[in-house]
Amino acid sequence: MLPERKSKIATLLKQDDQAYCICRSSDSSRFMIACDSCEEWYHGDCINITEKEAKHIKQFFCAKCKEEDPTLQTRYKPKRSEKVDKTDKDDRKHKKNKEKEKVSKYEKDEPYNPATIGQKKPSKHCGECRGCLRTENCGKCDNCRQLKRFGYSRSGKLRCEQKMCHVFGNPLKPSKNVNRNIKLTKRRRRDSSSERIDYLEPPKHCYGPSCVKQSRPGSKYCSEDCGIKLATSRIFQVLPSRLQEWGLTPCIAEQNNGLAIENVRKQQQHVRQILHELDRRHAELDRIVERAKNDTIDPRTEIDDNDDTEMSMYCITCGHEVNSRTAIKHMEKCFNKYESQASFGSIFKTRIEGQVMFCDYYNPMNHTYCKRLKVLCPEHCKDPKISDTEVCGCPLVANVFDATGEYCRAPKKSCTKHYVWEKLRRAEIDMERVRQWLKIDELLEQERQIRSNMASRAGVLALLLHSTYNHEIMEKINQERNREQMRAIEEEMKRRKLSDTEQ
């Protein structure tokens, strides 16, 4: 019953004035069955077919289709009894095949010979290959793992795969009672070149100094102590000459790293000076605000001149047209409205000595701390209410940059020229602080990398692996050595002549 066929049947049955079956009626409420050849619908009671019988029909053909094509016959699904008969036949065939296998197994067995009773079985070890000469288990194969698991007493027939003879083949298989309740997982054997060479190569002598033992498989030494002894002797022999070579020739990379560290330190000092200047500006801003709080409003600045020819502009945040006189106030509020819809959080709290710049409000829902600047956070840090007697206090300038020493004494509540000037100044200083801190963090990471390179350059491993031979300096050293030898020979000759003359 495919979905396409169901939908087609539904559309056919819903048609009005449609005649079905041999009775040619439009009644579709009763049980109906369709012919698989002409797709004509018939009532079950009209053709003597019930709904239970229709479940066992595989293909149904009407009488008209059978008259036209006699080869068409209604097909039924097989019954359970037929399936049981087929399974019985399969079981009989399986039993016959088992009996044949048993007969073939017994035919291949050797005939009974009473003379062989009491004789020892032939040995399965040649005694000359590497597997026979090996005395220790590898501890890596499946048999060694079973030995560790069950103990030597229970699995005496198990043998290490590295100890099996290469001439007679595999050793005896483990008994069935050992692995009766445990299913061993089959692991894929590595087909690497090292394992094949280790399996086929003959035993080697240990490389350790004054050692007469056989090396371990896959190693050059019989134990770790031999390897450590050889390494220490090599260090004592090679390291003094390498240290002499390092001291004779200047290293260009060492000089470049020294210059790089000096440059990084200068940049760090410059960043620290900028941070100190930002702290000074922040303290100066606090003094200006405190001075404005203690002053009174100038009555001459209360009246604002309203020009009739005021310009209008569009808000950069919402795009609405606003008056240029109140544009700054509108843009600030509009920005805070949209900024409060986004969140900037981190799971770590800011820990900086001195003044706290970030909001660091803990959100228990997300388990994060707010990472906006405390001055600009519209969600958690609200602006304080402004009283009617509070002075604006914004420093006045001439020619954009020249400070005049005076400040605005207009009411802060109605001053539109210097709206939230204090908030913007503090935000500017805090943003510059954040930039300088990120910069000094990068400089410290650069210094750490340069120092690690300098420390690893003259290490023991680097000196043993790399060598620099300066021909000019070594020629001078050899010449000086030859001169000393000649002087020693001349002194010896003079001493001998004096001793001859005295005699």
Short mmCIF file of C-alpha atoms in Angstrom, two decimals:
data_model
loop_
_atom_site.label_atom_id
_atom_site.label_comp_id
_atom_site.label_asym_id
_atom_site.label_seq_id
_atom_site.Cartn_x
_atom_site.Cartn_y
_atom_site.Cartn_z
CA MET A 1 0.00 0.00 0.00
CA LEU A 2 2.09 2.87 -1.31
CA PRO A 3 1.17 6.49 -0.43
CA GLU A 4 0.71 7.35 -4.12
CA ARG A 5 -1.75 4.49 -4.57
CA LYS A 6 -3.67 5.47 -1.41
CA SER A 7 -4.09 9.03 -2.62
CA LYS A 8 -5.22 7.82 -6.04
CA ILE A 9 -7.80 5.51 -4.41
CA ALA A 10 -9.09 8.35 -2.24
CA THR A 11 -9.58 10.63 -5.23
CA LEU A 12 -11.37 7.93 -7.21
CA LEU A 13 -13.76 7.09 -4.38
CA LYS A 14 -14.63 10.73 -3.76
CA GLN A 15 -15.95 11.23 -7.31
CA ASP A 16 -19.69 11.75 -7.49
CA ASP A 17 -21.99 9.53 -9.59
CA GLN A 18 -19.27 6.92 -10.03
CA ALA A 19 -20.49 3.32 -10.57
CA TYR A 20 -18.53 0.39 -9.14
CA CYS A 21 -18.68 -3.42 -9.07
CA ILE A 22 -21.02 -5.71 -10.99
CA CYS A 23 -23.98 -4.11 -9.24
CA ARG A 24 -23.02 -0.71 -10.78
CA SER A 25 -23.77 1.28 -7.62
CA SER A 26 -21.95 4.32 -6.22
CA ASP A 27 -21.86 3.03 -2.65
CA SER A 28 -18.27 3.22 -1.36
CA SER A 29 -18.97 2.75 2.34
CA ARG A 30 -18.72 -1.07 2.17
CA PHE A 31 -15.53 -3.15 1.89
CA MET A 32 -14.14 -3.04 -1.68
CA ILE A 33 -11.24 -4.67 -3.54
CA ALA A 34 -9.64 -3.58 -6.82
CA CYS A 35 -8.52 -5.66 -9.77
CA ASP A 36 -4.75 -5.49 -10.37
CA SER A 37 -5.24 -5.57 -14.15
CA CYS A 38 -8.14 -3.22 -15.01
CA GLU A 39 -8.21 -1.37 -11.64
CA GLU A 40 -12.00 -1.79 -11.40
CA TRP A 41 -13.44 -1.78 -7.86
CA TYR A 42 -15.75 -4.58 -6.59
CA HIS A 43 -17.75 -4.98 -3.42
CA GLY A 44 -16.56 -7.88 -1.30
CA ASP A 45 -20.06 -9.22 -0.64
CA CYS A 46 -20.86 -9.11 -4.39
CA ILE A 47 -17.95 -11.41 -5.35
CA ASN A 48 -18.02 -13.48 -2.11
CA ILE A 49 -14.70 -12.21 -0.64
CA THR A 50 -14.49 -11.09 2.98
CA GLU A 51 -12.02 -8.60 4.44
CA LYS A 52 -10.09 -11.37 6.28
CA GLU A 53 -9.70 -13.38 3.07
CA ALA A 54 -8.48 -10.27 1.22
CA LYS A 55 -5.52 -10.01 3.62
CA HIS A 56 -4.17 -13.34 2.30
CA ILE A 57 -4.58 -12.36 -1.39
CA LYS A 58 -1.36 -11.29 -3.06
CA GLN A 59 -2.87 -10.42 -6.50
CA PHE A 60 -6.59 -10.21 -7.40
CA PHE A 61 -8.04 -10.44 -10.95
CA CYS A 62 -11.72 -10.05 -11.87
CA ALA A 63 -13.71 -12.47 -14.06
CA LYS A 64 -13.54 -10.19 -17.13
CA CYS A 65 -9.75 -10.05 -17.04
CA LYS A 66 -9.51 -13.82 -16.57
CA GLU A 67 -11.76 -14.39 -19.66
CA GLU A 68 -9.62 -12.08 -21.79
CA ASP A 69 -6.32 -13.55 -20.54
CA PRO A 70 -6.64 -17.13 -19.13
CA THR A 71 -3.06 -16.98 -17.75
CA LEU A 72 -4.14 -14.52 -15.07
CA GLN A 73 -4.94 -16.24 -11.78
CA THR A 74 -5.53 -14.85 -8.30
CA ARG A 75 -2.45 -15.43 -6.17
CA TYR A 76 -2.44 -16.07 -2.40
CA LYS A 77 0.30 -15.61 0.21
CA PRO A 78 1.95 -18.84 1.49
CA LYS A 79 0.62 -20.27 4.77
CA ARG A 80 2.65 -21.04 7.88
CA SER A 81 2.47 -24.78 7.33
CA GLU A 82 4.25 -24.46 3.99
CA LYS A 83 7.08 -22.47 5.65
CA VAL A 84 7.50 -25.14 8.34
CA ASP A 85 7.86 -27.84 5.69
CA LYS A 86 10.66 -25.87 4.00
CA THR A 87 12.56 -25.43 7.26
CA ASP A 88 12.31 -29.18 7.97
CA LYS A 89 13.89 -29.91 4.59
CA ASP A 90 16.74 -27.50 5.34
CA ASP A 91 17.38 -29.16 8.72
CA ARG A 92 17.59 -32.58 7.08
CA LYS A 93 20.13 -31.33 4.55
CA HIS A 94 22.21 -29.74 7.33
CA LYS A 95 22.28 -33.04 9.31
CA LYS A 96 23.42 -34.99 6.25
CA ASN A 97 26.29 -32.53 5.65
CA LYS A 98 27.39 -32.86 9.30
CA GLU A 99 27.48 -36.65 9.04
CA LYS A 100 29.59 -36.45 5.88
CA GLU A 101 32.07 -34.13 7.61
CA LYS A 102 32.41 -36.54 10.57
CA VAL A 103 33.12 -39.44 8.25
CA SER A 104 35.75 -37.48 6.33
CA LYS A 105 37.47 -36.47 9.60
CA TYR A 106 37.76 -40.05 10.84
CA GLU A 107 39.04 -41.24 7.44
CA LYS A 108 41.97 -38.81 7.62
CA ASP A 109 43.09 -40.00 11.10
CA GLU A 110 46.12 -42.30 11.33
CA PRO A 111 45.46 -46.01 11.98
CA TYR A 112 45.91 -47.42 15.46
CA ASN A 113 49.48 -48.65 16.14
CA PRO A 114 50.17 -50.26 19.57
CA ALA A 115 53.95 -49.85 19.09
CA THR A 116 53.71 -46.07 19.49
CA ILE A 117 52.24 -46.35 23.03
CA GLY A 118 54.65 -44.98 25.70
CA GLN A 119 56.90 -43.21 23.19
CA LYS A 120 57.54 -39.45 23.56
CA LYS A 121 56.10 -37.12 20.99
CA PRO A 122 58.61 -35.51 18.64
CA SER A 123 59.87 -32.10 19.83
CA LYS A 124 58.53 -29.02 18.14
CA HIS A 125 61.68 -26.93 18.77
CA CYS A 126 64.78 -26.86 16.62
CA GLY A 127 66.90 -25.19 19.33
CA GLU A 128 68.79 -22.99 16.86
CA CYS A 129 66.41 -20.22 15.65
CA ARG A 130 65.79 -16.97 17.46
CA GLY A 131 62.43 -18.12 18.83
CA CYS A 132 64.04 -21.11 20.54
CA LEU A 133 66.94 -19.03 21.91
CA ARG A 134 64.68 -16.38 23.38
CA THR A 135 64.24 -16.65 27.18
CA GLU A 136 61.96 -13.73 28.09
CA ASN A 137 58.37 -13.02 27.06
CA CYS A 138 57.61 -9.91 24.99
CA GLY A 139 54.56 -8.92 27.09
CA LYS A 140 52.72 -7.51 24.04
CA CYS A 141 51.15 -10.45 22.21
CA ASP A 142 47.77 -12.02 23.04
CA ASN A 143 49.34 -15.04 24.74
CA CYS A 144 51.39 -12.84 27.08
CA ARG A 145 48.30 -10.86 28.00
CA GLN A 146 46.49 -14.09 28.87
CA LEU A 147 49.45 -15.19 30.99
CA LYS A 148 49.22 -11.97 32.99
CA ARG A 149 45.47 -12.35 33.34
CA PHE A 150 45.16 -16.03 34.35
CA GLY A 151 48.54 -16.74 35.90
CA TYR A 152 51.24 -19.21 34.85
CA SER A 153 49.68 -22.21 36.65
CA ARG A 154 46.33 -22.11 34.82
CA SER A 155 47.68 -21.44 31.32
CA GLY A 156 50.81 -23.53 31.15
CA LYS A 157 50.35 -24.39 27.46
CA LEU A 158 50.33 -20.74 26.36
CA ARG A 159 53.60 -19.52 24.90
CA CYS A 160 54.80 -16.10 23.74
CA GLU A 161 54.57 -15.60 19.99
CA GLN A 162 58.16 -14.34 19.93
CA LYS A 163 59.33 -17.64 21.53
CA MET A 164 57.75 -19.93 18.92
CA CYS A 165 60.04 -21.93 16.67
CA HIS A 166 60.49 -20.65 13.11
CA VAL A 167 61.21 -24.14 11.73
CA PHE A 168 58.37 -26.29 13.17
CA GLY A 169 55.74 -23.54 13.22
CA ASN A 170 53.22 -22.44 15.86
CA PRO A 171 53.35 -23.86 19.43
CA LEU A 172 50.55 -25.80 21.08
CA LYS A 173 47.19 -24.02 21.19
CA PRO A 174 45.76 -23.04 24.60
CA SER A 175 43.28 -25.38 26.21
CA LYS A 176 39.56 -24.68 25.88
CA ASN A 177 38.84 -24.57 29.61
CA VAL A 178 41.00 -21.44 30.01
CA ASN A 179 39.02 -19.30 27.57
CA ARG A 180 35.60 -20.77 28.19
CA ASN A 181 33.97 -17.72 29.81
CA ILE A 182 36.08 -14.94 28.23
CA LYS A 183 35.78 -13.75 24.62
CA LEU A 184 39.07 -12.43 23.35
CA THR A 185 38.82 -9.49 20.94
CA LYS A 186 40.68 -9.99 17.69
CA ARG A 187 43.18 -7.24 17.14
CA ARG A 188 44.74 -6.38 13.86
CA ARG A 189 48.44 -7.12 13.79
CA ARG A 190 50.66 -4.29 12.67
CA ASP A 191 52.57 -4.99 9.52
CA SER A 192 55.38 -2.51 10.09
CA SER A 193 58.92 -2.94 8.87
CA SER A 194 60.35 -2.71 12.41
CA GLU A 195 58.34 -5.73 13.68
CA ARG A 196 59.26 -7.84 10.66
CA ILE A 197 62.96 -7.02 11.06
CA ASP A 198 62.74 -7.70 14.80
CA TYR A 199 61.14 -11.06 14.07
CA LEU A 200 63.64 -12.17 11.42
CA GLU A 201 66.94 -10.62 12.56
CA PRO A 202 69.32 -12.72 14.68
CA PRO A 203 70.16 -11.75 18.30
CA LYS A 204 72.47 -8.73 18.71
CA HIS A 205 75.03 -7.72 21.28
CA CYS A 206 74.20 -4.93 23.70
CA TYR A 207 75.72 -1.53 22.84
CA GLY A 208 76.31 -0.64 26.49
CA PRO A 209 79.92 -0.04 27.63
CA SER A 210 81.57 -3.22 28.97
CA CYS A 211 78.30 -5.19 28.64
CA VAL A 212 78.32 -8.83 27.47
CA LYS A 213 74.55 -9.46 27.44
CA GLN A 214 72.11 -9.88 24.57
CA SER A 215 70.05 -6.83 23.49
CA ARG A 216 66.29 -6.75 23.94
CA PRO A 217 64.07 -7.21 20.87
CA GLY A 218 63.52 -3.91 19.10
CA SER A 219 66.29 -2.22 21.14
CA LYS A 220 70.06 -1.80 21.08
CA TYR A 221 70.50 -2.33 24.82
CA CYS A 222 69.77 -5.09 27.29
CA SER A 223 68.43 -2.62 29.87
CA GLU A 224 67.85 1.08 30.43
CA ASP A 225 70.98 1.40 32.58
CA CYS A 226 73.22 0.47 29.64
CA GLY A 227 71.62 3.14 27.46
CA ILE A 228 72.03 5.78 30.17
CA LYS A 229 75.71 4.84 30.69
CA LEU A 230 76.46 5.15 26.96
CA ALA A 231 74.65 8.51 26.77
CA THR A 232 76.58 9.95 29.74
CA SER A 233 79.93 8.82 28.29
CA ARG A 234 79.05 10.47 24.97
CA ILE A 235 78.15 13.71 26.75
CA PHE A 236 81.49 13.79 28.63
CA GLN A 237 83.41 13.15 25.41
CA VAL A 238 81.57 15.45 22.97
CA LEU A 239 80.25 18.32 25.12
CA PRO A 240 83.61 19.98 26.09
CA SER A 241 84.67 20.40 22.45
CA ARG A 242 81.24 21.72 21.48
CA LEU A 243 81.36 24.25 24.34
CA GLN A 244 84.76 25.41 23.10
CA GLU A 245 83.38 25.82 19.56
CA TRP A 246 80.39 27.78 20.93
CA GLY A 247 82.69 30.14 22.83
CA LEU A 248 85.03 30.75 19.89
CA THR A 249 82.47 31.84 17.26
CA PRO A 250 79.90 34.59 17.88
CA CYS A 251 76.27 33.52 17.22
CA ILE A 252 74.39 35.84 14.84
CA ALA A 253 71.00 34.54 15.99
CA GLU A 254 71.94 35.35 19.60
CA GLN A 255 72.81 38.91 18.61
CA ASN A 256 69.55 39.32 16.68
CA ASN A 257 67.55 38.03 19.64
CA GLY A 258 69.32 40.49 21.94
CA LEU A 259 68.40 43.40 19.65
CA ALA A 260 64.81 42.13 19.44
CA ILE A 261 64.53 42.00 23.25
CA GLU A 262 65.81 45.57 23.51
CA ASN A 263 63.24 46.72 20.95
CA VAL A 264 60.43 44.91 22.78
CA ARG A 265 61.46 46.47 26.09
CA LYS A 266 61.44 49.94 24.55
CA GLN A 267 57.91 49.36 23.25
CA GLN A 268 56.83 48.13 26.68
CA GLN A 269 58.26 51.26 28.29
CA HIS A 270 56.41 53.43 25.77
CA VAL A 271 53.12 51.64 26.52
CA ARG A 272 53.63 52.12 30.26
CA GLN A 273 54.17 55.84 29.69
CA ILE A 274 50.89 56.02 27.74
CA LEU A 275 49.05 54.24 30.57
CA HIS A 276 50.54 56.66 33.08
CA GLU A 277 49.36 59.58 30.92
CA LEU A 278 45.84 58.09 30.75
CA ASP A 279 45.75 57.84 34.55
CA ARG A 280 46.74 61.51 34.75
CA ARG A 281 43.94 62.48 32.33
CA HIS A 282 41.44 60.47 34.36
CA ALA A 283 42.46 62.23 37.59
CA GLU A 284 42.26 65.62 35.85
CA LEU A 285 38.74 64.82 34.65
CA ASP A 286 37.70 63.98 38.22
CA ARG A 287 38.99 67.38 39.39
CA ILE A 288 37.04 69.20 36.66
CA VAL A 289 33.81 67.41 37.58
CA GLU A 290 34.33 68.12 41.27
CA ARG A 291 34.94 71.82 40.56
CA ALA A 292 31.74 72.03 38.49
CA LYS A 293 29.69 70.50 41.31
CA ASN A 294 30.75 73.21 43.73
CA ASP A 295 29.95 76.09 41.33
CA THR A 296 26.61 77.81 40.64
CA ILE A 297 24.68 78.25 37.39
CA ASP A 298 25.31 81.42 35.38
CA PRO A 299 21.91 83.14 34.89
CA ARG A 300 22.99 84.58 31.53
CA THR A 301 23.33 81.11 29.97
CA GLU A 302 19.89 79.87 30.98
CA ILE A 303 18.16 81.42 27.92
CA ASP A 304 19.02 79.53 24.73
CA ASP A 305 18.72 81.29 21.40
CA ASN A 306 16.33 79.39 19.18
CA ASP A 307 16.98 80.07 15.51
CA ASP A 308 14.16 79.62 13.04
CA THR A 309 16.53 78.28 10.42
CA GLU A 310 17.57 75.16 12.31
CA MET A 311 18.75 72.18 10.25
CA SER A 312 17.58 68.59 10.56
CA MET A 313 19.54 65.37 10.14
CA TYR A 314 19.03 61.61 10.17
CA CYS A 315 19.89 59.36 13.12
CA ILE A 316 22.71 56.93 12.31
CA THR A 317 21.15 54.20 14.46
CA CYS A 318 17.41 54.22 13.69
CA GLY A 319 17.40 56.37 10.51
CA HIS A 320 14.69 58.79 11.66
CA GLU A 321 14.88 62.51 10.95
CA VAL A 322 15.70 64.57 14.07
CA ASN A 323 16.43 68.21 14.86
CA SER A 324 20.12 69.09 14.78
CA ARG A 325 19.89 70.84 18.16
CA THR A 326 18.67 67.68 19.90
CA ALA A 327 20.44 65.19 17.61
CA ILE A 328 23.17 64.24 20.12
CA LYS A 329 20.65 63.50 22.85
CA HIS A 330 18.47 61.42 20.51
CA MET A 331 21.42 59.44 19.12
CA GLU A 332 22.69 58.64 22.62
CA LYS A 333 19.33 57.30 23.76
CA CYS A 334 18.77 55.39 20.53
CA PHE A 335 22.21 53.76 20.78
CA ASN A 336 21.61 52.70 24.39
CA LYS A 337 18.29 51.18 23.37
CA TYR A 338 19.81 48.94 20.72
CA GLU A 339 22.98 48.23 22.74
CA SER A 340 20.99 46.84 25.67
CA GLN A 341 19.55 44.13 23.38
CA ALA A 342 22.98 42.51 22.88
CA SER A 343 25.13 40.90 25.57
CA PHE A 344 28.91 40.60 25.93
CA GLY A 345 29.81 38.02 28.57
CA SER A 346 32.66 35.86 29.81
CA ILE A 347 32.95 33.16 32.45
CA PHE A 348 35.96 34.95 34.02
CA LYS A 349 35.78 38.02 36.19
CA THR A 350 38.11 40.93 35.44
CA ARG A 351 40.91 41.26 37.98
CA ILE A 352 42.90 44.47 37.36
CA GLU A 353 44.63 46.43 40.06
CA GLY A 354 43.37 49.97 40.48
CA GLN A 355 40.15 51.37 39.05
CA VAL A 356 37.51 48.93 37.79
CA MET A 357 36.54 49.79 34.22
CA PHE A 358 34.35 46.85 33.18
CA CYS A 359 30.80 46.23 34.33
CA ASP A 360 31.40 42.65 35.62
CA TYR A 361 27.72 42.14 36.42
CA TYR A 362 27.11 38.43 37.14
CA ASN A 363 24.25 36.83 35.21
CA PRO A 364 23.08 33.73 37.15
CA MET A 365 21.14 32.41 34.13
CA ASN A 366 24.18 32.15 31.83
CA HIS A 367 26.85 32.09 34.60
CA THR A 368 28.77 34.90 32.86
CA TYR A 369 30.14 38.35 33.73
CA CYS A 370 29.25 41.40 31.62
CA LYS A 371 32.30 42.68 29.70
CA ARG A 372 31.04 46.10 28.58
CA LEU A 373 32.74 49.23 29.84
CA LYS A 374 31.14 50.32 33.09
CA VAL A 375 30.60 53.84 31.76
CA LEU A 376 28.83 52.69 28.56
CA CYS A 377 26.81 49.73 29.87
CA PRO A 378 23.14 50.74 29.43
CA GLU A 379 21.82 47.45 30.83
CA HIS A 380 23.37 47.27 34.30
CA CYS A 381 24.82 50.76 34.97
CA LYS A 382 22.18 53.49 34.80
CA ASP A 383 23.08 57.19 34.61
CA PRO A 384 22.52 59.14 37.87
CA LYS A 385 19.67 61.62 38.05
CA ILE A 386 20.58 65.26 37.33
CA SER A 387 19.36 67.93 39.71
CA ASP A 388 18.08 71.34 38.61
CA THR A 389 21.02 73.21 40.20
CA GLU A 390 23.81 71.07 38.70
CA VAL A 391 26.28 72.82 36.37
CA CYS A 392 27.36 71.32 33.03
CA GLY A 393 31.10 71.85 33.70
CA CYS A 394 32.38 70.99 30.20
CA PRO A 395 35.81 72.65 29.53
CA LEU A 396 35.55 75.28 26.78
CA VAL A 397 38.11 75.36 23.95
CA ALA A 398 39.10 77.83 21.24
CA ASN A 399 40.05 76.77 17.70
CA VAL A 400 38.91 73.20 18.49
CA PHE A 401 42.05 72.20 20.45
CA ASP A 402 43.20 75.23 22.46
CA ALA A 403 41.92 75.10 26.08
CA THR A 404 40.69 78.43 27.44
CA GLY A 405 40.64 77.49 31.11
CA GLU A 406 36.91 78.22 31.42
CA TYR A 407 34.01 75.77 31.56
CA CYS A 408 30.32 75.76 30.70
CA ARG A 409 28.15 77.07 33.56
CA ALA A 410 24.82 76.29 31.93
CA PRO A 411 22.34 73.94 33.63
CA LYS A 412 23.38 70.36 32.96
CA LYS A 413 19.77 69.28 32.55
CA SER A 414 19.09 71.61 29.61
CA CYS A 415 22.55 71.88 27.99
CA THR A 416 22.28 70.20 24.57
CA LYS A 417 25.71 71.24 23.27
CA HIS A 418 27.64 69.22 25.88
CA TYR A 419 25.24 66.34 26.47
CA VAL A 420 26.90 63.49 28.52
CA TRP A 421 30.36 64.93 27.82
CA GLU A 422 31.75 63.41 31.02
CA LYS A 423 30.53 59.93 30.05
CA LEU A 424 32.12 60.14 26.60
CA ARG A 425 35.46 61.41 27.98
CA ARG A 426 35.67 58.56 30.47
CA ALA A 427 34.73 56.01 27.80
CA GLU A 428 37.46 57.37 25.51
CA ILE A 429 40.09 57.03 28.25
CA ASP A 430 38.95 53.53 29.19
CA MET A 431 38.98 52.33 25.56
CA GLU A 432 42.52 53.61 25.12
CA ARG A 433 43.52 51.77 28.30
CA VAL A 434 42.12 48.52 26.95
CA ARG A 435 44.07 48.94 23.69
CA GLN A 436 47.33 49.58 25.53
CA TRP A 437 46.81 46.59 27.83
CA LEU A 438 46.27 44.31 24.84
CA LYS A 439 49.39 45.72 23.24
CA ILE A 440 51.54 45.16 26.34
CA ASP A 441 50.20 41.61 26.58
CA GLU A 442 51.39 40.92 23.02
CA LEU A 443 54.80 42.41 23.81
CA LEU A 444 55.19 40.19 26.89
CA GLU A 445 54.36 37.12 24.79
CA GLN A 446 56.99 38.15 22.22
CA GLU A 447 59.60 38.56 24.96
CA ARG A 448 58.75 35.14 26.36
CA GLN A 449 59.18 33.47 22.94
CA ILE A 450 62.54 35.20 22.33
CA ARG A 451 63.82 34.18 25.76
CA SER A 452 62.76 30.56 25.25
CA ASN A 453 64.62 30.51 21.90
CA MET A 454 67.75 31.92 23.53
CA ALA A 455 67.57 29.39 26.38
CA SER A 456 67.16 26.40 24.06
CA ARG A 457 69.91 27.49 21.66
CA ALA A 458 72.84 26.76 23.97
CA GLY A 459 71.31 23.71 25.67
CA VAL A 460 72.95 20.30 25.95
CA LEU A 461 70.77 18.74 23.26
CA ALA A 462 71.35 21.59 20.81
CA LEU A 463 75.11 21.52 21.35
CA LEU A 464 75.24 17.74 20.81
CA LEU A 465 73.10 17.82 17.67
CA HIS A 466 74.66 20.89 16.00
CA SER A 467 78.26 21.89 15.47
CA THR A 468 79.92 24.99 13.94
CA TYR A 469 83.48 24.65 12.65
CA ASN A 470 85.32 27.94 12.07
CA HIS A 471 88.27 27.20 9.80
CA GLU A 472 90.11 30.49 10.38
CA ILE A 473 90.06 30.24 14.16
CA MET A 474 90.93 26.54 14.14
CA GLU A 475 93.91 27.19 11.85
CA LYS A 476 95.20 29.80 14.27
CA ILE A 477 94.76 27.42 17.19
CA ASN A 478 96.60 24.65 15.32
CA GLN A 479 99.46 27.00 14.41
CA GLU A 480 99.79 28.14 18.00
CA ARG A 481 99.79 24.52 19.12
CA ASN A 482 102.53 23.63 16.63
CA ARG A 483 104.64 26.56 17.82
CA GLU A 484 104.36 25.41 21.40
CA GLN A 485 105.43 21.91 20.35
CA MET A 486 108.47 23.30 18.50
CA ARG A 487 109.44 25.40 21.51
CA ALA A 488 109.16 22.35 23.73
CA ILE A 489 111.37 20.34 21.32
CA GLU A 490 114.00 23.12 21.20
CA GLU A 491 114.08 23.37 24.98
CA GLU A 492 114.50 19.61 25.21
CA MET A 493 117.43 19.71 22.73
CA LYS A 494 119.12 22.51 24.66
CA ARG A 495 118.72 20.61 27.90
CA ARG A 496 120.31 17.51 26.37
CA LYS A 497 123.29 19.49 25.00
CA LEU A 498 123.93 21.03 28.41
CA SER A 499 123.84 17.65 30.03
CA ASP A 500 126.32 16.27 27.45
CA THR A 501 128.76 19.14 27.98
CA GLU A 502 128.65 18.71 31.74
CA GLN A 503 129.51 15.05 31.40
#
